[in-house]
mmCIF file of C-alpha atoms (C1' of nucleotides) in Angstrom:
data_model
loop_
_atom_site.group_PDB
_atom_site.id
_atom_site.type_symbol
_atom_site.label_atom_id
_atom_site.label_comp_id
_atom_site.label_asym_id
_atom_site.label_seq_id
_atom_site.Cartn_x
_atom_site.Cartn_y
_atom_site.Cartn_z
ATOM 1 C CA MET A 1 -6.970 -113.564 155.278
ATOM 2 C CA LYS A 2 -3.859 -112.973 157.306
ATOM 3 C CA TYR A 3 -4.108 -111.166 160.594
ATOM 4 C CA GLU A 4 -0.635 -110.012 161.076
ATOM 5 C CA TYR A 5 -0.526 -106.505 162.441
ATOM 6 C CA THR A 6 -0.512 -105.427 166.049
ATOM 7 C CA ILE A 7 -2.364 -102.312 167.072
ATOM 8 C CA GLY A 8 0.894 -100.432 167.462
ATOM 9 C CA GLN A 9 1.993 -101.183 163.913
ATOM 10 C CA VAL A 10 -1.390 -100.196 162.547
ATOM 11 C CA ALA A 11 -1.366 -96.969 164.510
ATOM 12 C CA LYS A 12 2.048 -96.107 163.209
ATOM 13 C CA SER A 13 1.125 -96.748 159.611
ATOM 14 C CA ALA A 14 -2.064 -94.715 159.936
ATOM 15 C CA GLY A 15 -0.327 -91.898 161.747
ATOM 16 C CA CYS A 16 -2.614 -92.001 164.728
ATOM 17 C CA LYS A 17 -2.511 -93.099 168.351
ATOM 18 C CA VAL A 18 -3.236 -96.569 169.590
ATOM 19 C CA GLN A 19 -6.044 -95.173 171.707
ATOM 20 C CA THR A 20 -7.658 -93.639 168.687
ATOM 21 C CA ILE A 21 -7.959 -97.047 167.077
ATOM 22 C CA ARG A 22 -9.494 -98.517 170.198
ATOM 23 C CA TYR A 23 -11.826 -95.535 170.271
ATOM 24 C CA TYR A 24 -12.941 -96.147 166.700
ATOM 25 C CA GLU A 25 -13.591 -99.746 167.591
ATOM 26 C CA GLN A 26 -15.585 -98.709 170.623
ATOM 27 C CA ILE A 27 -17.860 -96.416 168.654
ATOM 28 C CA GLY A 28 -18.333 -99.035 165.961
ATOM 29 C CA LEU A 29 -16.338 -97.371 163.219
ATOM 30 C CA LEU A 30 -13.919 -100.250 163.098
ATOM 31 C CA PRO A 31 -15.066 -103.864 163.522
ATOM 32 C CA ASN A 32 -14.017 -105.843 166.562
ATOM 33 C CA PRO A 33 -10.717 -107.372 165.524
ATOM 34 C CA ILE A 34 -9.723 -110.935 166.226
ATOM 35 C CA ARG A 35 -7.426 -111.514 169.177
ATOM 36 C CA SER A 36 -4.209 -113.371 169.732
ATOM 37 C CA GLU A 37 -3.963 -116.050 172.396
ATOM 38 C CA GLY A 38 -2.772 -113.376 174.749
ATOM 39 C CA ASN A 39 -5.898 -111.298 174.004
ATOM 40 C CA GLN A 40 -4.117 -108.734 171.875
ATOM 41 C CA ARG A 41 -5.790 -107.248 168.833
ATOM 42 C CA LEU A 42 -4.712 -108.492 165.411
ATOM 43 C CA TYR A 43 -5.482 -106.666 162.213
ATOM 44 C CA SER A 44 -5.687 -107.671 158.567
ATOM 45 C CA ASN A 45 -4.849 -105.615 155.511
ATOM 46 C CA ARG A 46 -8.531 -104.936 155.117
ATOM 47 C CA ASP A 47 -8.673 -103.442 158.594
ATOM 48 C CA VAL A 48 -5.623 -101.332 157.886
ATOM 49 C CA HIS A 49 -7.251 -100.129 154.712
ATOM 50 C CA ARG A 50 -10.428 -99.153 156.475
ATOM 51 C CA LEU A 51 -8.537 -97.259 159.108
ATOM 52 C CA SER A 52 -6.636 -95.359 156.487
ATOM 53 C CA PHE A 53 -9.923 -94.496 154.808
ATOM 54 C CA ILE A 54 -11.193 -93.126 158.098
ATOM 55 C CA ARG A 55 -8.035 -91.179 158.811
ATOM 56 C CA HIS A 56 -7.974 -89.698 155.372
ATOM 57 C CA ALA A 57 -11.558 -88.572 155.650
ATOM 58 C CA ARG A 58 -10.818 -87.107 159.065
ATOM 59 C CA ASP A 59 -7.766 -85.346 157.670
ATOM 60 C CA LEU A 60 -10.091 -83.805 155.138
ATOM 61 C CA GLY A 61 -12.194 -82.519 157.983
ATOM 62 C CA PHE A 62 -15.157 -84.852 157.638
ATOM 63 C CA PRO A 63 -16.948 -85.285 160.959
ATOM 64 C CA LEU A 64 -17.217 -88.823 162.270
ATOM 65 C CA GLN A 65 -20.863 -89.078 161.294
ATOM 66 C CA ALA A 66 -19.965 -88.264 157.699
ATOM 67 C CA VAL A 67 -17.207 -90.847 157.826
ATOM 68 C CA ARG A 68 -19.715 -93.365 159.077
ATOM 69 C CA ASP A 69 -21.993 -92.558 156.155
ATOM 70 C CA LEU A 70 -19.161 -92.748 153.655
ATOM 71 C CA ILE A 71 -18.148 -96.131 154.984
ATOM 72 C CA SER A 72 -21.620 -97.544 154.716
ATOM 73 C CA ILE A 73 -21.830 -96.231 151.168
ATOM 74 C CA SER A 74 -18.535 -97.757 150.184
ATOM 75 C CA ASP A 75 -19.519 -101.018 151.876
ATOM 76 C CA SER A 76 -22.792 -101.299 150.008
ATOM 77 C CA PRO A 77 -22.476 -103.314 146.798
ATOM 78 C CA ASP A 78 -24.004 -100.703 144.478
ATOM 79 C CA HIS A 79 -21.800 -97.861 145.686
ATOM 80 C CA ALA A 80 -24.312 -95.018 145.703
ATOM 81 C CA CYS A 81 -21.847 -92.497 144.407
ATOM 82 C CA GLU A 82 -24.252 -89.601 144.462
ATOM 83 C CA ALA A 83 -24.698 -89.916 148.176
ATOM 84 C CA ALA A 84 -20.933 -89.836 148.683
ATOM 85 C CA ASP A 85 -20.780 -86.885 146.387
ATOM 86 C CA GLU A 86 -23.315 -85.034 148.405
ATOM 87 C CA ILE A 87 -21.451 -85.617 151.617
ATOM 88 C CA ALA A 88 -18.252 -84.372 150.055
ATOM 89 C CA GLU A 89 -20.051 -81.378 148.679
ATOM 90 C CA THR A 90 -21.494 -80.486 152.048
ATOM 91 C CA GLN A 91 -18.030 -80.745 153.471
ATOM 92 C CA LEU A 92 -16.628 -78.532 150.744
ATOM 93 C CA LYS A 93 -19.229 -75.874 151.452
ATOM 94 C CA ASP A 94 -18.405 -76.074 155.102
ATOM 95 C CA VAL A 95 -14.702 -75.682 154.430
ATOM 96 C CA ARG A 96 -15.332 -72.667 152.221
ATOM 97 C CA ALA A 97 -17.518 -71.053 154.849
ATOM 98 C CA ARG A 98 -14.838 -71.595 157.450
ATOM 99 C CA ILE A 99 -12.232 -70.062 155.200
ATOM 100 C CA GLN A 100 -14.389 -67.001 154.706
ATOM 101 C CA ARG A 101 -14.936 -66.625 158.381
ATOM 102 C CA LEU A 102 -11.272 -67.037 159.174
ATOM 103 C CA GLN A 103 -10.324 -64.489 156.567
ATOM 104 C CA ALA A 104 -12.625 -61.985 158.213
ATOM 105 C CA LEU A 105 -10.957 -62.737 161.529
ATOM 106 C CA GLU A 106 -7.549 -62.345 159.973
ATOM 107 C CA LYS A 107 -8.515 -58.978 158.618
ATOM 108 C CA GLU A 108 -9.739 -57.734 161.938
ATOM 109 C CA LEU A 109 -6.829 -59.125 163.889
ATOM 110 C CA SER A 110 -4.215 -57.654 161.621
ATOM 111 C CA ARG A 111 -5.991 -54.323 161.538
ATOM 112 C CA MET A 112 -6.008 -54.361 165.317
ATOM 113 C CA LEU A 113 -2.317 -55.164 165.442
ATOM 114 C CA ASP A 114 -1.340 -52.682 162.780
ATOM 115 C CA HIS A 115 -2.895 -49.884 164.720
ATOM 116 C CA CYS A 116 -1.408 -51.032 167.952
ATOM 117 C CA HIS A 117 2.125 -51.219 166.626
ATOM 118 C CA GLY A 118 1.878 -47.626 165.547
ATOM 119 C CA GLY A 119 0.483 -46.344 168.816
ATOM 120 C CA LYS A 120 1.819 -46.056 172.309
ATOM 121 C CA ALA A 121 1.424 -48.655 174.977
ATOM 122 C CA SER A 122 -0.872 -46.335 176.860
ATOM 123 C CA ASP A 123 -3.631 -46.593 174.313
ATOM 124 C CA CYS A 124 -3.430 -50.214 173.330
ATOM 125 C CA LEU A 125 -5.752 -50.749 170.439
ATOM 126 C CA VAL A 126 -5.848 -54.467 170.944
ATOM 127 C CA LEU A 127 -7.533 -54.155 174.288
ATOM 128 C CA GLU A 128 -9.629 -51.239 173.177
ATOM 129 C CA THR A 129 -10.882 -53.023 170.106
ATOM 130 C CA LEU A 130 -11.725 -56.052 172.134
ATOM 131 C CA SER A 131 -13.586 -53.879 174.588
ATOM 132 C CA ASP A 132 -15.664 -52.153 172.000
ATOM 133 C CA HIS A 133 -17.306 -54.251 169.399
ATOM 134 C CA SER A 134 -18.426 -51.160 167.549
ATOM 135 C CA LEU A 135 -14.828 -50.497 166.513
ATOM 136 C CA CYS A 136 -14.997 -53.557 164.300
ATOM 137 C CA VAL A 137 -14.763 -52.995 160.609
ATOM 138 C CA THR A 138 -16.013 -56.383 159.645
ATOM 139 C CA GLU A 139 -19.037 -57.908 161.221
ATOM 140 C CA ASP A 140 -18.864 -61.063 159.181
ATOM 141 C CA HIS A 141 -17.445 -63.047 162.012
ATOM 142 C CA LYS A 142 -20.822 -63.031 163.656
ATOM 143 C CA ASN A 143 -22.143 -65.354 161.019
ATOM 144 C CA PRO A 144 -22.093 -69.031 161.774
ATOM 145 C CA ALA A 145 -19.150 -70.943 160.363
ATOM 146 C CA MET B 1 -23.031 -48.702 190.681
ATOM 147 C CA LYS B 2 -26.441 -49.805 189.489
ATOM 148 C CA TYR B 3 -27.167 -53.477 189.169
ATOM 149 C CA GLU B 4 -30.029 -53.468 186.856
ATOM 150 C CA TYR B 5 -29.773 -56.242 184.320
ATOM 151 C CA THR B 6 -31.080 -59.759 184.601
ATOM 152 C CA ILE B 7 -29.091 -62.605 183.139
ATOM 153 C CA GLY B 8 -31.543 -62.920 180.282
ATOM 154 C CA GLN B 9 -31.117 -59.306 179.252
ATOM 155 C CA VAL B 10 -27.359 -59.572 179.451
ATOM 156 C CA ALA B 11 -27.370 -62.744 177.390
ATOM 157 C CA LYS B 12 -29.488 -61.117 174.747
ATOM 158 C CA SER B 13 -27.298 -58.054 174.494
ATOM 159 C CA ALA B 14 -24.153 -60.181 174.291
ATOM 160 C CA GLY B 15 -25.658 -62.552 171.774
ATOM 161 C CA CYS B 16 -25.037 -65.639 173.833
ATOM 162 C CA LYS B 17 -27.012 -68.111 175.895
ATOM 163 C CA VAL B 18 -27.890 -67.702 179.528
ATOM 164 C CA GLN B 19 -26.029 -70.918 180.278
ATOM 165 C CA THR B 20 -22.904 -69.555 178.701
ATOM 166 C CA ILE B 21 -22.868 -66.680 181.167
ATOM 167 C CA ARG B 22 -23.335 -69.017 184.090
ATOM 168 C CA TYR B 23 -20.548 -71.140 182.651
ATOM 169 C CA TYR B 24 -18.184 -68.157 182.454
ATOM 170 C CA GLU B 25 -19.007 -67.371 186.052
ATOM 171 C CA GLN B 26 -18.337 -70.953 187.050
ATOM 172 C CA ILE B 27 -14.906 -71.013 185.486
ATOM 173 C CA GLY B 28 -14.047 -67.645 186.989
ATOM 174 C CA LEU B 29 -14.090 -65.598 183.821
ATOM 175 C CA LEU B 30 -16.894 -63.446 185.132
ATOM 176 C CA PRO B 31 -17.086 -62.402 188.788
ATOM 177 C CA ASN B 32 -19.852 -63.725 191.004
ATOM 178 C CA PRO B 33 -22.638 -61.216 190.506
ATOM 179 C CA ILE B 34 -24.762 -59.847 193.293
ATOM 180 C CA ARG B 35 -28.176 -61.416 193.738
ATOM 181 C CA SER B 36 -31.682 -60.092 194.095
ATOM 182 C CA GLU B 37 -33.795 -60.982 197.121
ATOM 183 C CA GLY B 38 -35.117 -63.884 195.138
ATOM 184 C CA ASN B 39 -31.548 -65.103 194.509
ATOM 185 C CA GLN B 40 -31.435 -64.064 190.894
ATOM 186 C CA ARG B 41 -28.267 -62.680 189.346
ATOM 187 C CA LEU B 42 -28.040 -58.935 188.800
ATOM 188 C CA TYR B 43 -25.469 -57.347 186.540
ATOM 189 C CA SER B 44 -23.976 -53.869 186.260
ATOM 190 C CA ASN B 45 -22.814 -52.066 183.162
ATOM 191 C CA ARG B 46 -19.287 -53.082 184.056
ATOM 192 C CA ASP B 47 -20.286 -56.741 184.020
ATOM 193 C CA VAL B 48 -22.012 -56.302 180.698
ATOM 194 C CA HIS B 49 -18.910 -54.670 179.338
ATOM 195 C CA ARG B 50 -16.692 -57.485 180.492
ATOM 196 C CA LEU B 51 -18.950 -60.073 178.957
ATOM 197 C CA SER B 52 -18.930 -58.251 175.664
ATOM 198 C CA PHE B 53 -15.132 -58.166 175.823
ATOM 199 C CA ILE B 54 -15.112 -61.926 176.326
ATOM 200 C CA ARG B 55 -17.589 -62.586 173.561
ATOM 201 C CA HIS B 56 -15.738 -60.398 171.146
ATOM 202 C CA ALA B 57 -12.471 -62.147 171.874
ATOM 203 C CA ARG B 58 -14.202 -65.497 171.454
ATOM 204 C CA ASP B 59 -15.730 -64.324 168.192
ATOM 205 C CA LEU B 60 -12.202 -63.581 167.090
ATOM 206 C CA GLY B 61 -11.283 -67.146 167.889
ATOM 207 C CA PHE B 62 -9.225 -66.567 171.016
ATOM 208 C CA PRO B 63 -9.250 -69.611 173.263
ATOM 209 C CA LEU B 64 -10.558 -69.099 176.768
ATOM 210 C CA GLN B 65 -7.077 -69.133 178.261
ATOM 211 C CA ALA B 66 -6.062 -66.279 175.984
ATOM 212 C CA VAL B 67 -9.206 -64.414 176.970
ATOM 213 C CA ARG B 68 -8.303 -64.945 180.590
ATOM 214 C CA ASP B 69 -4.852 -63.479 179.946
ATOM 215 C CA LEU B 70 -6.246 -60.530 178.028
ATOM 216 C CA ILE B 71 -8.628 -59.756 180.864
ATOM 217 C CA SER B 72 -5.925 -59.785 183.458
ATOM 218 C CA ILE B 73 -3.833 -57.500 181.271
ATOM 219 C CA SER B 74 -6.656 -55.059 180.788
ATOM 220 C CA ASP B 75 -7.440 -55.202 184.495
ATOM 221 C CA SER B 76 -3.899 -54.399 185.538
ATOM 222 C CA PRO B 77 -3.328 -50.679 186.024
ATOM 223 C CA ASP B 78 -0.318 -50.356 183.714
ATOM 224 C CA HIS B 79 -1.947 -52.125 180.789
ATOM 225 C CA ALA B 80 0.977 -54.178 179.518
ATOM 226 C CA CYS B 81 0.119 -53.617 175.911
ATOM 227 C CA GLU B 82 2.947 -55.682 174.546
ATOM 228 C CA ALA B 83 1.639 -58.765 176.251
ATOM 229 C CA ALA B 84 -1.782 -58.208 174.711
ATOM 230 C CA ASP B 85 -0.107 -57.646 171.397
ATOM 231 C CA GLU B 86 1.714 -60.903 171.637
ATOM 232 C CA ILE B 87 -1.447 -62.823 172.394
ATOM 233 C CA ALA B 88 -3.170 -61.241 169.428
ATOM 234 C CA GLU B 89 -0.213 -61.990 167.256
ATOM 235 C CA THR B 90 -0.176 -65.640 168.267
ATOM 236 C CA GLN B 91 -3.838 -65.776 167.453
ATOM 237 C CA LEU B 92 -3.261 -64.158 164.081
ATOM 238 C CA LYS B 93 -0.601 -66.711 163.223
ATOM 239 C CA ASP B 94 -2.939 -69.461 164.251
ATOM 240 C CA VAL B 95 -5.728 -68.074 162.093
ATOM 241 C CA ARG B 96 -3.415 -67.835 159.107
ATOM 242 C CA ALA B 97 -2.239 -71.392 159.591
ATOM 243 C CA ARG B 98 -5.816 -72.584 159.754
ATOM 244 C CA ILE B 99 -6.666 -70.722 156.588
ATOM 245 C CA GLN B 100 -3.766 -72.360 154.796
ATOM 246 C CA ARG B 101 -4.783 -75.760 155.959
ATOM 247 C CA LEU B 102 -8.386 -75.237 154.988
ATOM 248 C CA GLN B 103 -7.390 -74.016 151.560
ATOM 249 C CA ALA B 104 -5.450 -77.215 151.025
ATOM 250 C CA LEU B 105 -8.525 -79.173 152.049
ATOM 251 C CA GLU B 106 -10.664 -77.132 149.722
ATOM 252 C CA LYS B 107 -8.340 -77.874 146.861
ATOM 253 C CA GLU B 108 -8.385 -81.572 147.460
ATOM 254 C CA LEU B 109 -12.112 -81.745 148.025
ATOM 255 C CA SER B 110 -12.974 -79.840 144.897
ATOM 256 C CA ARG B 111 -10.508 -81.841 142.858
ATOM 257 C CA MET B 112 -12.159 -84.977 144.154
ATOM 258 C CA LEU B 113 -15.598 -83.690 143.284
ATOM 259 C CA ASP B 114 -14.612 -82.385 139.867
ATOM 260 C CA HIS B 115 -13.366 -85.761 138.854
ATOM 261 C CA CYS B 116 -16.364 -87.509 140.262
ATOM 262 C CA HIS B 117 -18.882 -85.354 138.441
ATOM 263 C CA GLY B 118 -17.232 -86.255 135.173
ATOM 264 C CA GLY B 119 -17.089 -89.963 135.831
ATOM 265 C CA LYS B 120 -19.627 -92.710 136.127
ATOM 266 C CA ALA B 121 -21.203 -93.786 139.369
ATOM 267 C CA SER B 122 -19.410 -97.075 139.093
ATOM 268 C CA ASP B 123 -16.000 -95.577 139.650
ATOM 269 C CA CYS B 124 -16.730 -92.957 142.249
ATOM 270 C CA LEU B 125 -13.622 -90.935 142.749
ATOM 271 C CA VAL B 126 -14.774 -89.595 146.054
ATOM 272 C CA LEU B 127 -14.711 -93.003 147.628
ATOM 273 C CA GLU B 128 -11.650 -94.050 145.754
ATOM 274 C CA THR B 129 -9.704 -90.996 146.742
ATOM 275 C CA LEU B 130 -10.685 -91.486 150.320
ATOM 276 C CA SER B 131 -9.572 -95.075 150.136
ATOM 277 C CA ASP B 132 -6.201 -94.301 148.732
ATOM 278 C CA HIS B 133 -4.213 -91.605 150.327
ATOM 279 C CA SER B 134 -1.628 -91.865 147.599
ATOM 280 C CA LEU B 135 -4.078 -90.303 145.154
ATOM 281 C CA CYS B 136 -3.789 -87.046 147.045
ATOM 282 C CA VAL B 137 -2.235 -84.153 145.230
ATOM 283 C CA THR B 138 -1.655 -82.075 148.296
ATOM 284 C CA GLU B 139 -0.201 -83.491 151.422
ATOM 285 C CA ASP B 140 -0.316 -80.228 153.283
ATOM 286 C CA HIS B 141 -3.307 -81.222 155.265
ATOM 287 C CA LYS B 142 -1.171 -83.541 157.290
ATOM 288 C CA ASN B 143 0.484 -80.608 158.979
ATOM 289 C CA PRO B 144 -0.893 -79.511 162.313
ATOM 290 C CA ALA B 145 -3.299 -76.584 162.213
ATOM 291 C "C1'" DC C 1 -55.711 -62.154 195.570
ATOM 292 C "C1'" DC C 2 -54.886 -65.780 192.391
ATOM 293 C "C1'" DT C 3 -53.279 -67.870 188.529
ATOM 294 C "C1'" DT C 4 -50.616 -68.508 184.410
ATOM 295 C "C1'" DG C 5 -46.504 -68.459 181.868
ATOM 296 C "C1'" DA C 6 -41.998 -66.873 181.203
ATOM 297 C "C1'" DA C 7 -37.666 -66.394 183.209
ATOM 298 C "C1'" DC C 8 -34.825 -67.823 186.638
ATOM 299 C "C1'" DC C 9 -32.394 -71.257 189.979
ATOM 300 C "C1'" DT C 10 -29.096 -75.599 190.858
ATOM 301 C "C1'" DA C 11 -26.997 -79.671 189.513
ATOM 302 C "C1'" DC C 12 -25.683 -82.628 186.361
ATOM 303 C "C1'" DA C 13 -25.364 -85.234 181.817
ATOM 304 C "C1'" DG C 14 -24.009 -84.913 177.021
ATOM 305 C "C1'" DC C 15 -21.711 -83.242 172.853
ATOM 306 C "C1'" DT C 16 -17.072 -84.041 169.447
ATOM 307 C "C1'" DA C 17 -13.069 -86.508 168.854
ATOM 308 C "C1'" DC C 18 -9.988 -87.832 171.048
ATOM 309 C "C1'" DT C 19 -6.023 -88.067 174.810
ATOM 310 C "C1'" DG C 20 -4.121 -89.410 179.119
ATOM 311 C "C1'" DT C 21 -3.709 -92.281 183.261
ATOM 312 C "C1'" DA C 22 -3.461 -96.364 186.414
ATOM 313 C "C1'" DG C 23 -2.686 -100.826 187.241
ATOM 314 C "C1'" DA C 24 -2.334 -105.272 185.291
ATOM 315 C "C1'" DT C 25 -0.768 -108.632 181.686
ATOM 316 C "C1'" DA C 26 1.865 -110.133 177.451
ATOM 317 C "C1'" DC C 27 5.613 -110.281 174.465
ATOM 318 C "C1'" DT C 28 10.659 -109.775 172.986
ATOM 319 C "C1'" DA C 29 15.587 -109.681 173.638
ATOM 320 C "C1'" DC C 30 19.533 -110.671 176.194
ATOM 321 C "C1'" DG D 1 15.313 -115.044 184.417
ATOM 322 C "C1'" DT D 2 14.730 -110.463 183.879
ATOM 323 C "C1'" DA D 3 14.338 -106.055 181.913
ATOM 324 C "C1'" DG D 4 11.890 -103.155 178.980
ATOM 325 C "C1'" DT D 5 8.385 -102.329 175.822
ATOM 326 C "C1'" DA D 6 3.716 -103.094 174.072
ATOM 327 C "C1'" DT D 7 -0.638 -104.247 175.083
ATOM 328 C "C1'" DC D 8 -4.909 -104.839 177.952
ATOM 329 C "C1'" DT D 9 -9.259 -102.663 180.495
ATOM 330 C "C1'" DA D 10 -11.591 -98.997 182.532
ATOM 331 C "C1'" DC D 11 -12.204 -94.593 183.397
ATOM 332 C "C1'" DA D 12 -11.242 -89.447 183.823
ATOM 333 C "C1'" DG D 13 -10.162 -85.253 181.420
ATOM 334 C "C1'" DT D 14 -9.836 -81.849 177.472
ATOM 335 C "C1'" DA D 15 -12.545 -77.297 175.182
ATOM 336 C "C1'" DG D 16 -16.449 -74.745 175.237
ATOM 337 C "C1'" DC D 17 -20.288 -74.879 175.693
ATOM 338 C "C1'" DT D 18 -25.495 -76.892 175.376
ATOM 339 C "C1'" DG D 19 -29.397 -79.336 177.086
ATOM 340 C "C1'" DT D 20 -32.310 -81.345 180.677
ATOM 341 C "C1'" DA D 21 -34.852 -82.144 185.065
ATOM 342 C "C1'" DG D 22 -37.093 -80.480 188.739
ATOM 343 C "C1'" DG D 23 -37.881 -76.673 191.327
ATOM 344 C "C1'" DT D 24 -38.518 -71.224 192.474
ATOM 345 C "C1'" DT D 25 -39.465 -66.293 191.339
ATOM 346 C "C1'" DC D 26 -41.441 -62.664 188.918
ATOM 347 C "C1'" DA D 27 -44.707 -59.767 186.076
ATOM 348 C "C1'" DA D 28 -49.128 -59.367 184.007
ATOM 349 C "C1'" DG D 29 -54.039 -60.247 183.590
ATOM 350 C "C1'" DG D 30 -58.563 -61.351 185.535
#
DNA sequence: CCTTGAACCTACAGCTACTGTAGATACTAC
DNA sequence: GTAGTATCTACAGTAGCTGTAGGTTCAAGG
């Protein structure tokens, strides 16, 4: 196995910061890489691949713990697909819940702004609405998301 | 002005934790309340009102700095409504961007899962997709949100 | 009056997922 | 040889709380 990439090159190809890679190493998400004579980290293609797996999962909004689980699944020889499935499904539910919540927020915010644009500065509906929760149309945003 | 509410009562009515209130006080979002003889915090209706303003803004996703700005606007005598408007509008844009991003994630996640359900455990598309960014249909999720 | 238990107090550590900084060393190009 | 960039370690800081430890205060019951 060739170890040919510096941390900077790897960071660039993964679209993340150098510190992020060191952070992943520190928390055990990436293995300790070998070092050059001058004590600089050297990465193989395999390492690069793992990092891109992590970044992709993170881009998809998976929390680090889920990424950890996904890695251990994909590392295990029998690839327990159902477990990976379940993690992805949990994540999907979470994403959908967040979308719902954000849409409720959007509704309330734009309602607030619509009214305010029409009114005078003296009776700013933005501030009034914020002051008085009872003016809310939607109460959905109180739900966890 | 009557100071009649304990921190616990205020927390309950605002739907937040006691610690959160102390935290808001610490960072200067809530004024230092008066204290009872036994050194316990006592709040007025005005304090309760301000906390509910803060919580409502937070429920709407405003970051604390925006909340700070909104408070100072609503505290100022001439109520610069346009400034409040602008903050709300920024927030609305942000919410919409987040919705877009999350919808892209949703699409990719469900695509991933759809394929996986159909396939065999041996070629888990969840793990494969995560491994290979090039399998992505949407690349939108790379945009900041 | 005394005790019990809940609510309160301060001060600080911990959470997620990084990001930034300081000061030192290594590598690359001219 | 030297300049400039990349890397190294170690640690502090970010947002927005939340939890914990170890101690006080308060309200109710016996």
